[in-house]
Structure formats: structure tokens, C-alpha cells
Short mmCIF file of C-alpha atoms in Angstrom, two decimals:
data_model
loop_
_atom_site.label_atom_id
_atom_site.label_comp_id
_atom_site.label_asym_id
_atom_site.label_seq_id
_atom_site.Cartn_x
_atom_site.Cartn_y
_atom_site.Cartn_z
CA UNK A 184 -8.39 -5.09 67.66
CA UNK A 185 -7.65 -3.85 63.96
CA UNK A 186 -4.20 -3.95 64.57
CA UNK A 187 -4.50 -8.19 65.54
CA UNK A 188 -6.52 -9.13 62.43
CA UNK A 189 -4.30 -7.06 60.72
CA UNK A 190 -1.13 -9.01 62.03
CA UNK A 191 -3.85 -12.02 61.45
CA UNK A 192 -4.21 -11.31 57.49
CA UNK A 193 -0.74 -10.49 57.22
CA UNK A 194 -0.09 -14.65 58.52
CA UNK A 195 -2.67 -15.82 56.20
CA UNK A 196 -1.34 -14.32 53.14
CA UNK A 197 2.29 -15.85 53.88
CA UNK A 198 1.07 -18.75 55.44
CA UNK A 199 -2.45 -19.79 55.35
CA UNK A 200 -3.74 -22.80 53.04
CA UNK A 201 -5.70 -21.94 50.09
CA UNK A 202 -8.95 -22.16 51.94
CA UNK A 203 -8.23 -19.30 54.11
CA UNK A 204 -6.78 -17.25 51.49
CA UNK A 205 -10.08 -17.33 49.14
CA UNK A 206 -12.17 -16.53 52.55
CA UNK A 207 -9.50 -13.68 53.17
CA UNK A 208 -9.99 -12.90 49.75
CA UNK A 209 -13.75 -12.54 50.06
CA UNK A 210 -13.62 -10.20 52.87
CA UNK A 211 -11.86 -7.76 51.10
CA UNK A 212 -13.56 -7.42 47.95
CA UNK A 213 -15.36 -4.43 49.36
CA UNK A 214 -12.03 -3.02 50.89
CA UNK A 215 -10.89 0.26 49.18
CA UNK A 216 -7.10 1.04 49.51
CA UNK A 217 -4.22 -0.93 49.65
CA UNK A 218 -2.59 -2.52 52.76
CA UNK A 219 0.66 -0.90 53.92
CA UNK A 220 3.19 -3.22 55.58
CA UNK A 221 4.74 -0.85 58.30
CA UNK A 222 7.08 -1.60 60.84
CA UNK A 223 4.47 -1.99 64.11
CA UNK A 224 2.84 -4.63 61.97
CA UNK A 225 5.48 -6.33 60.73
CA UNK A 226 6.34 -6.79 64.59
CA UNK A 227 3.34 -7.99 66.00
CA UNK A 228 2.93 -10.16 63.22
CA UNK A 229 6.34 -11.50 63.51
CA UNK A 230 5.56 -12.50 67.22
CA UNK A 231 2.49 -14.50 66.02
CA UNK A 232 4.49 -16.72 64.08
CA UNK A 233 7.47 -16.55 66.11
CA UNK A 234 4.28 -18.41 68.62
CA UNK A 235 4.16 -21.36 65.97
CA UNK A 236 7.50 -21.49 64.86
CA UNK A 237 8.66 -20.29 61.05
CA UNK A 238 9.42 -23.86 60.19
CA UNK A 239 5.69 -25.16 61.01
CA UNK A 240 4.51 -22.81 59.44
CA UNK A 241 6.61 -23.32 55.94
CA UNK A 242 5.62 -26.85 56.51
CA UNK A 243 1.94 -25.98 56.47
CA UNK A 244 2.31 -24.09 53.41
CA UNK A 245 4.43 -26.63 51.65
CA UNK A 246 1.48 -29.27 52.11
CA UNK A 247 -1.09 -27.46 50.75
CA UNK A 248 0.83 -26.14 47.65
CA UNK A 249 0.50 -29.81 46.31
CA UNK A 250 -3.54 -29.35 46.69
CA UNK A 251 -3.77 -27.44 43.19
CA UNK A 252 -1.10 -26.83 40.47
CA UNK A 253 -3.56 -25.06 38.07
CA UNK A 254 -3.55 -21.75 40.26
CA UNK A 255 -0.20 -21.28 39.26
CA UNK A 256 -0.22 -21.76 35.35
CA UNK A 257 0.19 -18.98 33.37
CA UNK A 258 -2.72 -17.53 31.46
CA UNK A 259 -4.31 -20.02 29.52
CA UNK A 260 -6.75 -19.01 26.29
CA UNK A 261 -9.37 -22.23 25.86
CA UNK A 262 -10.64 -20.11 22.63
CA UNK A 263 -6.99 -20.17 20.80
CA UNK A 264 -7.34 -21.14 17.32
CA UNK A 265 -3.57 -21.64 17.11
CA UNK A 266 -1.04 -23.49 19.50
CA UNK A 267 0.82 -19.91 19.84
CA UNK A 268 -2.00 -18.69 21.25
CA UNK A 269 -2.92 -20.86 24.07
CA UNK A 270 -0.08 -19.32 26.24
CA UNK A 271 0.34 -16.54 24.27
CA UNK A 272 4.28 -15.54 24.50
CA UNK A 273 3.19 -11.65 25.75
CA UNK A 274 2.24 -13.51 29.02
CA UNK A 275 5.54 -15.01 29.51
CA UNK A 276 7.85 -12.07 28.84
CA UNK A 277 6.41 -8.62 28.50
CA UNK A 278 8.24 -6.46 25.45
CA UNK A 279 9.95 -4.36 28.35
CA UNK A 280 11.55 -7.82 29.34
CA UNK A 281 12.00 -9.13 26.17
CA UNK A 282 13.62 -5.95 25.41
CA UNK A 283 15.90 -5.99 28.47
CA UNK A 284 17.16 -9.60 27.39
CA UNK A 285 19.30 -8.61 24.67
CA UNK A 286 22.35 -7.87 26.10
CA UNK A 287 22.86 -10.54 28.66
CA UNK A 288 21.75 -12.81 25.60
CA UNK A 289 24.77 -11.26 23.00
CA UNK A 290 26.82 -14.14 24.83
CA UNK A 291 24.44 -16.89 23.13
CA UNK A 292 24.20 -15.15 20.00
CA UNK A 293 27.54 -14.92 19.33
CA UNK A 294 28.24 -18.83 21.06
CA UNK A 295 31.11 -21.35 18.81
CA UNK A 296 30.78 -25.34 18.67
CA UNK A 297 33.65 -24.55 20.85
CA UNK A 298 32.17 -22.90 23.72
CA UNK A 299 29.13 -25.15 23.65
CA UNK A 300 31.53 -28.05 24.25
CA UNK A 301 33.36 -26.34 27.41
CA UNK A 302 29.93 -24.91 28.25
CA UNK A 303 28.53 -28.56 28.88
CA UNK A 304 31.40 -29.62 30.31
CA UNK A 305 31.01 -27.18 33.02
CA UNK A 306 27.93 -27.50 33.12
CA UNK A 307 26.98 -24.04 33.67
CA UNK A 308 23.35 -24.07 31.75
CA UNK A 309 20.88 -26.72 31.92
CA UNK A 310 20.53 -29.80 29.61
CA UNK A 311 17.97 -28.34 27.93
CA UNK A 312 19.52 -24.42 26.90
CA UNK A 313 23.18 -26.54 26.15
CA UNK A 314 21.10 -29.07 23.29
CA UNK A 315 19.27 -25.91 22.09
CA UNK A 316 22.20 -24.19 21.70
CA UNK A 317 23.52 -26.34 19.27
CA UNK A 318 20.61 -25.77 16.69
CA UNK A 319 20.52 -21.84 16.65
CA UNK A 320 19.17 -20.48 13.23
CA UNK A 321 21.19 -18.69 11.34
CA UNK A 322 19.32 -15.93 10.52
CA UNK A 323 20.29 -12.68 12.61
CA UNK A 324 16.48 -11.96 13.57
CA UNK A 325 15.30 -15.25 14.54
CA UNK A 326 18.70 -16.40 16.27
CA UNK A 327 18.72 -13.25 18.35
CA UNK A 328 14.92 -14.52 19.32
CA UNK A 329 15.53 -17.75 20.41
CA UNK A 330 18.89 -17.12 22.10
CA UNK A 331 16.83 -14.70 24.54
CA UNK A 332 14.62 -17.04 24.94
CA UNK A 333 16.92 -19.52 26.49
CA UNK A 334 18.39 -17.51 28.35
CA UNK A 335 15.53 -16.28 30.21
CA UNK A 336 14.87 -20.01 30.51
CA UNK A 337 17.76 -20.76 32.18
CA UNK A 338 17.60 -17.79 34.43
CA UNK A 339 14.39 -19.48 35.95
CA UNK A 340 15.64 -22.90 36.49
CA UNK A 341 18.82 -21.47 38.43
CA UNK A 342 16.56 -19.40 40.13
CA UNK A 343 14.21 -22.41 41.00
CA UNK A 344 17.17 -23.47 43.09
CA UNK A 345 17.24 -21.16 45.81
CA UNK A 346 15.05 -21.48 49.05
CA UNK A 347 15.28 -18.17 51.00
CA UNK A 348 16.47 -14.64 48.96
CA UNK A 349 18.56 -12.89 50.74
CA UNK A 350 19.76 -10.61 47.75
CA UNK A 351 18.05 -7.64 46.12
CA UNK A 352 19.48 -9.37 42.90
CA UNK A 353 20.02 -12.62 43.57
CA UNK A 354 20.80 -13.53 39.72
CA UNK A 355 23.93 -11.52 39.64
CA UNK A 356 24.85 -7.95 38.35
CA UNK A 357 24.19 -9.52 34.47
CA UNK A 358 20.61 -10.21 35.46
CA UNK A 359 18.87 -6.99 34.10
CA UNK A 360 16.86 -5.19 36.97
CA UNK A 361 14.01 -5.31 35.31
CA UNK A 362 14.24 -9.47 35.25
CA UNK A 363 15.51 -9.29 38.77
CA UNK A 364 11.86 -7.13 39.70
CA UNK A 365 10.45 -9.91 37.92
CA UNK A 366 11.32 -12.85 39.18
CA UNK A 367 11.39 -11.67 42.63
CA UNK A 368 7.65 -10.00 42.32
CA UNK A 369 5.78 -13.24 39.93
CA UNK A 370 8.09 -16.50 41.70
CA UNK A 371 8.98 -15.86 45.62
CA UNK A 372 6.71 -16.03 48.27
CA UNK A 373 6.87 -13.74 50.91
CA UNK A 374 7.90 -14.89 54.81
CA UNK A 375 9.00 -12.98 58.28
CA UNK A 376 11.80 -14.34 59.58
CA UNK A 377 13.98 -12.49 62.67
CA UNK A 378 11.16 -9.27 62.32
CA UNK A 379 11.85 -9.06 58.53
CA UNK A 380 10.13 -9.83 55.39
CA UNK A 381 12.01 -12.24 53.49
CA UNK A 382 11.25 -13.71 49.75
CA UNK A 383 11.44 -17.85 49.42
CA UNK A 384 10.36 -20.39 47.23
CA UNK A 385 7.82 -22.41 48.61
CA UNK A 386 6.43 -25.67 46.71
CA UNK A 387 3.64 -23.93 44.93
CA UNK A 388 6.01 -21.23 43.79
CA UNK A 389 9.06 -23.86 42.44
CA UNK A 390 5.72 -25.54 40.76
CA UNK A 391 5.03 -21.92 38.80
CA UNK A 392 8.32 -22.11 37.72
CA UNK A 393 8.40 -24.92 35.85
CA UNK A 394 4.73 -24.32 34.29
CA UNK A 395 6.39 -20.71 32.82
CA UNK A 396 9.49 -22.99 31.71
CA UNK A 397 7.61 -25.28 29.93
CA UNK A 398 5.66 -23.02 27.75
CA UNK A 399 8.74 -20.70 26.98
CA UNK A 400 10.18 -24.20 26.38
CA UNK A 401 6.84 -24.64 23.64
CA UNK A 402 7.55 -21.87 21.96
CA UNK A 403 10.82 -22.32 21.46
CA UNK A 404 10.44 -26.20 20.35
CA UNK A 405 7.29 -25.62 18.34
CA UNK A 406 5.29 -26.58 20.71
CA UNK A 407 6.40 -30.09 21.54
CA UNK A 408 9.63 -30.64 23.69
CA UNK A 409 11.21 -33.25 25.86
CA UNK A 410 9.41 -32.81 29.37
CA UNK A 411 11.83 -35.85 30.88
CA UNK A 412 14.75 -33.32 30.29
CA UNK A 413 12.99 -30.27 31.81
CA UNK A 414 12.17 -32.39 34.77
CA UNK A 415 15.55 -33.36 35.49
CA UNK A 416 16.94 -29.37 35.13
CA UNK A 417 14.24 -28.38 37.33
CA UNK A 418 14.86 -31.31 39.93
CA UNK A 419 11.26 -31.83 39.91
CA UNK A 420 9.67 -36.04 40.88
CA UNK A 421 8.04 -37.18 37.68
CA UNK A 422 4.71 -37.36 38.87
CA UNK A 423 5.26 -33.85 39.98
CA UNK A 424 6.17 -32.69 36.48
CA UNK A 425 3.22 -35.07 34.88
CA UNK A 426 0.71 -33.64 37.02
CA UNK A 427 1.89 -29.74 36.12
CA UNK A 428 1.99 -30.71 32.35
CA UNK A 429 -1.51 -32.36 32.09
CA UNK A 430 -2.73 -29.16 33.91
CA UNK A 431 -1.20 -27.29 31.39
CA UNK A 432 -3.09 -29.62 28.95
CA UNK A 433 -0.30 -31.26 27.18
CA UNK A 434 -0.83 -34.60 25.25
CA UNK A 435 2.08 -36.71 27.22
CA UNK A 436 3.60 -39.19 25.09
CA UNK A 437 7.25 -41.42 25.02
CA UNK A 438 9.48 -39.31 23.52
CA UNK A 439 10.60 -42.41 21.42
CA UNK A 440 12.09 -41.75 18.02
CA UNK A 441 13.41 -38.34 19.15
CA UNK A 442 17.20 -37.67 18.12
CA UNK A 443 19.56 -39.06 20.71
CA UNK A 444 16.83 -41.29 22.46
CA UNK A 445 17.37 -44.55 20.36
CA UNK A 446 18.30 -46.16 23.54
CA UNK A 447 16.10 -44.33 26.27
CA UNK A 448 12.36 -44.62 25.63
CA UNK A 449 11.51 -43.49 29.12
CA UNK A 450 11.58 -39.85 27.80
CA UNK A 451 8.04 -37.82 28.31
CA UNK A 452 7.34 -35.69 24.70
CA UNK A 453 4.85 -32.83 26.10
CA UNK A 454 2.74 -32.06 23.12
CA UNK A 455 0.34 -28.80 23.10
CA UNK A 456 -1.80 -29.06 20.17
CA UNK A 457 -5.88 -27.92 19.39
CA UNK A 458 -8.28 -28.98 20.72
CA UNK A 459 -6.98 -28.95 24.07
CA UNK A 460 -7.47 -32.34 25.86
CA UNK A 461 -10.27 -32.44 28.68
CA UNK A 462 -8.56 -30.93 31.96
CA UNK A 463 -8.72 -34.00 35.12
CA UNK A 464 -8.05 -33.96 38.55
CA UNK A 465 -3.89 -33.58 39.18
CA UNK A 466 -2.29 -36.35 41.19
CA UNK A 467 -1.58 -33.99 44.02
CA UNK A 468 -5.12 -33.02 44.82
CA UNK A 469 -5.49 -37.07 44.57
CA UNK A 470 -2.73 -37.16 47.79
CA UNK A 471 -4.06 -34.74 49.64
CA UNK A 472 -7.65 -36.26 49.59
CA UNK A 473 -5.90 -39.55 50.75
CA UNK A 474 -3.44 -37.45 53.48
CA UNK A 475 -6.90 -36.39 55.43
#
């Protein structure tokens, strides 16, 4: 009997909705110990879902991440007496990480008008880290700053891309490990597939993504930036992107007036300024209710 509502718990955490995870969650407030994943589990769980079918059960998973982006913001301060503070940059990259970004970040640093232009042609950043690239301060300290900064920021849009992780470093051998440990730990979720555990990213996790994206893009922008181009790098619907930036608690605005937008007013300008706006229901909580 423990081991089924073991193998039961084990399918709940990877694929339950959010109702079953908070009444999973419940039942083990009183549990001392941590749960070890060993190999007689991992079968009989796998044989559980094999019942239902892996896809199903991503499909079930996938519906209910649209029931509630706020979960999945990072840590927001109501108290902040200063936009810096709100998402407060600590909570986005630890110093250990920040740390660990200056090397693979030497190649933006060091970047020429030149390699900008063949850079874009390319394509190999996103809209958003090619633009910023062009207005790097000159200053060692603060250039150094903001060219980590965009690169971790382009990191987690590539890494938005993928669906299942079949790499230990999926990022390449420039990503530093400690990166790697992070984006694999804060952004996958974890699935069985074939009797193994196996990182993806689900819905709710591609929607955690872009909330840590746009508040590294806030700091970097001074806390107002172009939400229409983040939205297209991430490869996110509009109403998707609205919903996670008004949970965030962003003033949205046209981004009219904004260099390079004379002729395209349909740009969103995501604006995080005190006090914080009254928090309201997210369009996908308003599908769900009319899905049942």
C-alpha cells in the first residue's frame, strides 16, 4: 500500500492540476524527511502513467498551467519603496551566478558595431539582447554589468525553446555549470518517460520564463521596456504575455514615441513604477472558468 500512494504522489507532483498538488501539499506538512526517488518507484510509477498515456497526461498539465500565472512570478516585495526593489535583482541571479557570468559574457563586453551587424544578421541573439547591445555604457564597471545581464537573458529565451531535455547541459559547454544547475533545477518540469525521469518545459514553466525575463529585462531598461519585443523572442500569444505582465503589476501602455516605433504603435511599453497597480484576475483563469 505505501509503495502505490507513493507511485500515486510521485504522478501528482509531475502531473496533477494545481488542486491536487496544494491537497498533496497539505498532507505532508507533518511529513519529516525527504522523499527519495529510487528505482522500484520510479517503475511502478512509470506503469501508472504508461496506463494513461504520457501525452494525456502532458495535456492535462498543459491546461491547467493557464489557470494561474502568479504562482510562477518571481518574488515580489508589495512594501518596496523603490522600483529596484519590487523584484529585487538578488532574486533573479544569486552573486554565485552573477559571478559565474563573467566569462561567457567577455564576448559582449568586448562586442564592435561590426559584430553587432553580422550578429543580427545571423540572428543568433534575440531582438531584444541585439538593440541592447548597441547602447552598452562605456564605463568598464557598469558595461561589464549589463553585458551579463543580457546574456543571462538570452540564455533563458533559447532555453524557453526546448520541450523535452535530454542533455545534462543542454546550453552548451559555454553555459557555466552553475547556470546549467540553474536553469534545469528553477525552469523544467519533471516527467517519466520509457522508466526514466526526464526534465521538459511545460506551459506553466515557459510562462516562468518569461516573468524572470521581463524583470531582468526592468532592470536593465530602468524599469520600463518594450514588452511587444519580448513577446515575439519568447514566441509567447499577446494575451499570454499581457496577462503575465499585469500579474507582474506592470502599467501596460503603447509603446508610441519610443525610438524606432514612429511607424508601429502596436508596441506594449511594460512600466513598473510605485505604487503598484491593484492586482485582477489574469485572462487565463478567465478561460478556464469558461472551458468548464
Amino acid at each position: 500500500i505505501h509503495v502505490f500512494l507513493t507511485q500515486i504522489d510521485l504522478c501528482i507532483e509531475a502531473f496533477g492540476t494545481s488542486k491536487q498538488k496544494r491537497a498533496l501539499s497539505s498532507r505532508r506538512m507533518n511529513t519529516v524527511g525527504n522523499d527519495i526517488l529510487n528505482t522500484a518507484v520510479t517503475k511502478a510509477a512509470s506503469n501508472i502513467i504508461d496506463a494513461k498515456g504520457v501525452t494525456a497526461l502532458i495535456q492535462d498539465m498543459a491546461q491547467d498551467d493557464v489557470q494561474n500565472v502568479s504562482i510562477f512570478l518571481p518574488p515580489c516585495n508589495e512594501d518596496a519603496d523603490k522600483a529596484a526593489d519590487v523584484y529585487k535583482f538578488e532574486d533573479i541571479l544569486s552573486s554565485a551566478e552573477y559571478e559565474a557570468l563573467q566569462v561567457p559574457a567577455a564576448v559582449f563586453v568586448n562586442i564592435t558595431p561590426e559584430e553587432i551587424s553580422k550578429k543580427t544578421e545571423d540572428k543568433s541573439h534575440c531582438s531584444f539582447v541585439l538593440e541592447e547591445l548597441k547602447f552598452l555604457p562605456t564605463d568598464e564597471k557598469n558595461r561589464d554589468h549589463k553585458a551579463r545581464c543580457l546574456w543571462f537573458l538570452d540564455t533563458l529565451i533559447k532555453f524557453s525553446y526546448l520541450k523535452m531535455i535530454k542533455k545534462k547541459h543542454p546550453m552548451g559547454p559555454e553555459c557555466p555549470h552553475i547556470i546549467s544547475k540553474k536553469l534545469m533545477k528553477n525552469f523544467t518540469s519533471l516527467t517519466y518517460n520509457n522508466g526514466s525521469v526526464q526534465n521538459f518545459i511545460s506551459a506553466s514553466m515557459k510562462a516562468k520564463i518569461a516573468a524572470y525575463v521581463i524583470a531582468l529585462a526592468l532592470h536593465i531598461n530602468n524599469f520600463q521596456t518594450d514588452l511587444t519585443v519580448l513577446q515575439n523572442d519568447l514566441k509567447l500569444q499577446e494575451s499570454r504575455m499581457m496577462d503575465i505582465a499585469r500579474a507582474m503589476r506592470l502599467k501596460v501602455s503603447k509603446a508610441k514615441g519610443l525610438p524606432g516605433l514612429e511607424n508601429d504603435e502596436n508596441h506594449k511599453l511594460g512600466t513598473l513604477s510605485l505604487p503598484l497597480p491593484v492586482q485582477k484576475a489574469s485572462g487565463g483563469q478567465r478561460k478556464r472558468k469558461k472551458m468548464n
